[in-house]
PDB file of C-alpha atoms in Angstrom:
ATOM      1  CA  UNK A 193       1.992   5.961   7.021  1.00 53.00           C
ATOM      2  CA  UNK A 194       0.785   3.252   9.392  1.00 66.00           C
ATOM      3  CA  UNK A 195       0.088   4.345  12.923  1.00 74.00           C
ATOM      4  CA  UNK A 196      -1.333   1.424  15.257  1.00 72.00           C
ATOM      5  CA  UNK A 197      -3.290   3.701  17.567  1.00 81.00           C
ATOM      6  CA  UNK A 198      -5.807   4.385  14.890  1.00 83.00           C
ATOM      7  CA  UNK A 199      -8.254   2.275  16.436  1.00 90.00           C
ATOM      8  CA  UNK A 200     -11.517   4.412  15.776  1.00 94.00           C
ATOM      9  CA  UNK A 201     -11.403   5.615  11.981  1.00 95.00           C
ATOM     10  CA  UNK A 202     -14.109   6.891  10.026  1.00 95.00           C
ATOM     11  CA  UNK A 203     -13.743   6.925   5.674  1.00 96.00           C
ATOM     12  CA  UNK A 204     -13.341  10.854   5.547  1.00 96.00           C
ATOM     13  CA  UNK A 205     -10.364  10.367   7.940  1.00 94.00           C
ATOM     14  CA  UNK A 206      -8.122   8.116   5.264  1.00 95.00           C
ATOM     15  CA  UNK A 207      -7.284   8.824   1.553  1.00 94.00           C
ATOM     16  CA  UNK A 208     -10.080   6.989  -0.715  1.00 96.00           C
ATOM     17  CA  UNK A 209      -9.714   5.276  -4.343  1.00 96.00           C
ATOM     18  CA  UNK A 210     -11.966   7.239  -6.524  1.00 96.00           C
ATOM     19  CA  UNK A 211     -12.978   5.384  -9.717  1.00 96.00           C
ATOM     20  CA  UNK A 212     -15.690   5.985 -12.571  1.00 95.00           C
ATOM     21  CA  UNK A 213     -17.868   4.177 -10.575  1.00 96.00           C
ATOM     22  CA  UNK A 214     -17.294   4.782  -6.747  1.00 96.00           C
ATOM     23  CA  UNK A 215     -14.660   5.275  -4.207  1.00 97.00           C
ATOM     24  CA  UNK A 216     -13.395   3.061  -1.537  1.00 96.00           C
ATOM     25  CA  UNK A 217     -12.031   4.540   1.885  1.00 97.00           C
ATOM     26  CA  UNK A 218      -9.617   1.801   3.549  1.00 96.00           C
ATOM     27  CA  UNK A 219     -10.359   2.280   7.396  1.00 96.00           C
ATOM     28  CA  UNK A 220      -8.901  -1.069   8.067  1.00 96.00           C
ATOM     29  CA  UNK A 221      -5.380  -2.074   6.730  1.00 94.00           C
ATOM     30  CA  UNK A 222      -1.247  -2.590   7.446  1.00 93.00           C
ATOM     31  CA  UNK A 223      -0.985   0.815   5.734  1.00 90.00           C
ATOM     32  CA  UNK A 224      -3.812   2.470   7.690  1.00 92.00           C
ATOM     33  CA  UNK A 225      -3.078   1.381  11.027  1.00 92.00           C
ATOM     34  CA  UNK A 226      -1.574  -2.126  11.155  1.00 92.00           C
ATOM     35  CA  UNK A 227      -3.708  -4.715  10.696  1.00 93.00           C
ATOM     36  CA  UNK A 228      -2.126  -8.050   9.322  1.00 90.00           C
ATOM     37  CA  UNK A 229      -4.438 -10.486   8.476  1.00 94.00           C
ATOM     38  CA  UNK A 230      -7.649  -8.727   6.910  1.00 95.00           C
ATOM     39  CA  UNK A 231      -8.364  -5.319   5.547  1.00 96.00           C
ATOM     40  CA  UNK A 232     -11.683  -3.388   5.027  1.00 97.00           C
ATOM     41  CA  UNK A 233     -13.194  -0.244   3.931  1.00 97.00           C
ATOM     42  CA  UNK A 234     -16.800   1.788   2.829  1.00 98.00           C
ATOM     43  CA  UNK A 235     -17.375   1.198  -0.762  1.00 98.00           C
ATOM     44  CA  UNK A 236     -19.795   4.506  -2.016  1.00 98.00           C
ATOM     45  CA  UNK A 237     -21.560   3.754  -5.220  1.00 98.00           C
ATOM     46  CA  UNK A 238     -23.852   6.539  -7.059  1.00 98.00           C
ATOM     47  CA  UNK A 239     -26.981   5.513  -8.649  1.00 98.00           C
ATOM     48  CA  UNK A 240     -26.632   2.926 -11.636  1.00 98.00           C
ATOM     49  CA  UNK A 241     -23.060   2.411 -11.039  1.00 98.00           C
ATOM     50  CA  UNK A 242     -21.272  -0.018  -9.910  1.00 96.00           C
ATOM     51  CA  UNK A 243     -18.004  -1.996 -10.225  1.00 91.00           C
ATOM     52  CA  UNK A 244     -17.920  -5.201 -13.326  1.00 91.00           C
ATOM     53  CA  UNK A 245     -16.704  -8.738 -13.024  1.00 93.00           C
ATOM     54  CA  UNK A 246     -13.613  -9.158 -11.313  1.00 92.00           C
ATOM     55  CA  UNK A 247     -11.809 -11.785  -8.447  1.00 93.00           C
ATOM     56  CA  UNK A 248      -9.257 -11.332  -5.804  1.00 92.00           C
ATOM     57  CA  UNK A 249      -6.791 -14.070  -6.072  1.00 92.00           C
ATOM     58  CA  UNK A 250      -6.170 -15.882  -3.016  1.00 94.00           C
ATOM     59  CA  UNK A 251      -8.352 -13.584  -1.119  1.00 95.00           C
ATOM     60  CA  UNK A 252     -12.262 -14.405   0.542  1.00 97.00           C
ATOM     61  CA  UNK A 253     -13.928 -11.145   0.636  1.00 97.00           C
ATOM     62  CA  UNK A 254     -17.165 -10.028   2.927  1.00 98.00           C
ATOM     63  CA  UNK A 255     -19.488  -7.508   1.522  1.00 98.00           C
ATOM     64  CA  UNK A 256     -22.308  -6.035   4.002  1.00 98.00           C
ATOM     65  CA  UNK A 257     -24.667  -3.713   2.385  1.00 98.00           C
ATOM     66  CA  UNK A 258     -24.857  -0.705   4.946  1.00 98.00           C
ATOM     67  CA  UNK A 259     -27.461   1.198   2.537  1.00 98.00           C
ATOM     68  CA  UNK A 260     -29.380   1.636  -1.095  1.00 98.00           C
ATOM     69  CA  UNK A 261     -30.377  -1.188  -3.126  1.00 98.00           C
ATOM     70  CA  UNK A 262     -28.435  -3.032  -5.803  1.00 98.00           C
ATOM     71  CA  UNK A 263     -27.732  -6.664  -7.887  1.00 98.00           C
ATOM     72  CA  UNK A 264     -24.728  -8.387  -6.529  1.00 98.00           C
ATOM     73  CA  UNK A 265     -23.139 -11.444  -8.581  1.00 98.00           C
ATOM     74  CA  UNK A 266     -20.516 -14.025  -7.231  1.00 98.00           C
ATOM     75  CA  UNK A 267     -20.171 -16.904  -9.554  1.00 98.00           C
ATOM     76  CA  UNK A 268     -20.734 -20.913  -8.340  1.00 98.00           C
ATOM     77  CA  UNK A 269     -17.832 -23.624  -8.401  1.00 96.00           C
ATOM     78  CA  UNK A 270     -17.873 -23.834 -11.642  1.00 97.00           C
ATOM     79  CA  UNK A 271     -17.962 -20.315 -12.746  1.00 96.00           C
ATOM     80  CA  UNK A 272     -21.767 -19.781 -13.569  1.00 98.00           C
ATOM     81  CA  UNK A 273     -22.742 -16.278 -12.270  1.00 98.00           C
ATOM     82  CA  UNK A 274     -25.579 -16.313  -9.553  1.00 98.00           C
ATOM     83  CA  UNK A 275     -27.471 -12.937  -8.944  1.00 98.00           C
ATOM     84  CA  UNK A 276     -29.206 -11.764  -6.236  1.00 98.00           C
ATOM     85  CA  UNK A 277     -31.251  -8.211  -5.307  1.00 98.00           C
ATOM     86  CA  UNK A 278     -29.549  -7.071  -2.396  1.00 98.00           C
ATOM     87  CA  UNK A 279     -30.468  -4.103   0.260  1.00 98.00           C
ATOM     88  CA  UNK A 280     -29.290  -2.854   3.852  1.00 98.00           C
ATOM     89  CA  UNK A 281     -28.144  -5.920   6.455  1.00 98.00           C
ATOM     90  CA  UNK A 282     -27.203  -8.188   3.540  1.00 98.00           C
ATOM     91  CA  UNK A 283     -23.910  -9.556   3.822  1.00 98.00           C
ATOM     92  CA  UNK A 284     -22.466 -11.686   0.538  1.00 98.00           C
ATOM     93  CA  UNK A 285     -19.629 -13.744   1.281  1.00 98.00           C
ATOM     94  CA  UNK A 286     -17.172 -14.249  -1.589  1.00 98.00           C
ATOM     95  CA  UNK A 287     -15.221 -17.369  -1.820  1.00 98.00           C
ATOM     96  CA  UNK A 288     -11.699 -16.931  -2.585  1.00 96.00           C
ATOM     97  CA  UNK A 289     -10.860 -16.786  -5.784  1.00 95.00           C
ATOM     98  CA  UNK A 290     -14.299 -16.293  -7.063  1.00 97.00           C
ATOM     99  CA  UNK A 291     -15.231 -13.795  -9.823  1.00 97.00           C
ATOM    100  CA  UNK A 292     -18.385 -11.164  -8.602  1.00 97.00           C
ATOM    101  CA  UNK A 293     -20.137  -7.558  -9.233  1.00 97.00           C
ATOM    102  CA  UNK A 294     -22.059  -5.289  -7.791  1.00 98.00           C
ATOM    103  CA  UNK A 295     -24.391  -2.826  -9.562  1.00 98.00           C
ATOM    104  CA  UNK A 296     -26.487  -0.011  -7.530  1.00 98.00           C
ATOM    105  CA  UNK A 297     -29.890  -0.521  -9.167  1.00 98.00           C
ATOM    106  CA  UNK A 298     -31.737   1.837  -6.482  1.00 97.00           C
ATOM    107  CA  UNK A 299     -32.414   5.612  -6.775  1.00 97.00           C
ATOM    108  CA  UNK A 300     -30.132   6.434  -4.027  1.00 97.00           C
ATOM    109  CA  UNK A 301     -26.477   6.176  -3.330  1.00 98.00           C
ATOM    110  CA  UNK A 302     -25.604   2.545  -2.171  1.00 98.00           C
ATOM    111  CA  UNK A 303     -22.672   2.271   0.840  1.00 98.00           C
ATOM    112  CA  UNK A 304     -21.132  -1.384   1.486  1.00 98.00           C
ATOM    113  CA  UNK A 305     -18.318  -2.495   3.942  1.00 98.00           C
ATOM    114  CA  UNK A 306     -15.743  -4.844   2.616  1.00 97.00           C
ATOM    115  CA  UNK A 307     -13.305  -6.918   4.255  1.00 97.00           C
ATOM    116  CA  UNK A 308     -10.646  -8.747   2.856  1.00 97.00           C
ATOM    117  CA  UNK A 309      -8.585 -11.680   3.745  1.00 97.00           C
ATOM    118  CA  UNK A 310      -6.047 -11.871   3.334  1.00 96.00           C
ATOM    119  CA  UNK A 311      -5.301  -8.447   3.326  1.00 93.00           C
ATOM    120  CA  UNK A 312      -3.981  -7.160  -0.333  1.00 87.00           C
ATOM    121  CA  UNK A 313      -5.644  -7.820  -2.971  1.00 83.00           C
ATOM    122  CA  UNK A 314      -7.532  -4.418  -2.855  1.00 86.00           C
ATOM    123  CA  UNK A 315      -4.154  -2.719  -3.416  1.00 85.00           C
ATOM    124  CA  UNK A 316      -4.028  -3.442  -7.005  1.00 85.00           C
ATOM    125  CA  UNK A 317      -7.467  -1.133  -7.265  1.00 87.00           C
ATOM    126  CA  UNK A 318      -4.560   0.937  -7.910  1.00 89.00           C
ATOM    127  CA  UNK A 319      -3.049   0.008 -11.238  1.00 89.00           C
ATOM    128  CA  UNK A 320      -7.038   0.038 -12.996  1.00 87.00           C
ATOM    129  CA  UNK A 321      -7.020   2.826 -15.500  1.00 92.00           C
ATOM    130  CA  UNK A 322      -9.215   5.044 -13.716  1.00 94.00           C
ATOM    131  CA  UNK A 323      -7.942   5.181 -10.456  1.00 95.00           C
ATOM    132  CA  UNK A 324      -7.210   8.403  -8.679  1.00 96.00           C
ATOM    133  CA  UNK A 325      -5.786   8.971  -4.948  1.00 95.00           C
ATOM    134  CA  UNK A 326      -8.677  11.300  -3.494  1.00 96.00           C
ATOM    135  CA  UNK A 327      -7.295  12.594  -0.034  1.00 94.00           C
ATOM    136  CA  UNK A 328      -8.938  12.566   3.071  1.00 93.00           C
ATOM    137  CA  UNK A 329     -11.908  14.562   3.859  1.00 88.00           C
ATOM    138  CA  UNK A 330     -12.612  14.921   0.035  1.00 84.00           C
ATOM    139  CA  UNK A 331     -16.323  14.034  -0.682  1.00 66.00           C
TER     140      UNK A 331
END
């Protein structure tokens, strides 16, 4: 249920996708507390996971590394994958549209913030095969 006061949100205060390889905890969305024209959320990924190739249509997305170490791909213009070691204060900017990955390659868990815009496309998380609703405050 959407309640616009939620202004200060942390990711054990929201339900989380849970996946194989992570979790996601929108603290940023219309169905979280209103927002209409970008949504966000902490992305937790254990060590050596991480989530494959995939694209938002219609959607630029903003990934800042909060902590751990990992690879992060976002293909070119013309679809040829570019990869890059990334670690805490990187921020990746992914061009609508555009096919990437991110892999945790350190010893430690690796936490990101995403936003995306326009808000959405992380809603279809939902219909992947191993998505599960984890409720709030479950760790």
């Amino acid at each position: 249920m959407t309640d616009k006061s939620k202004v200060f949100v942390y990711p054990k205060d929201v339900s989380a996708f849970g996946f194989d390889w992570g979790r996601l905890s929108l603290t940023v969305a219309p169905e979280v507390n209103g927002a209409t024209r970008f949504s966000g959320g902490v992305v937790d990924l254990p060590s050596g996971k991480g989530h494959t190739r995939h694209n938002h249509p219609g959607a630029e997305e903003i990934i800042f590394v909060i902590s751990g170490n990992g690879e992060q791909m976002v293909e070119d213009e013309n679809g040829n994958p570019v990869v890059a070691k990334v670690g805490p204060g990187c921020t990746i900017y992914v061009p609508e549209s555009r096919f990437h990955s991110t892999l945790n390659t350190g010893d430690a868990p690796m936490q990101l913030f995403v936003v995306y815009s326009p808000a959405g496309p992380e809603l279809t998380l939902r219909d992947l095969p191993d998505f599960r609703l984890l409720p709030p405050g479950s760790g």
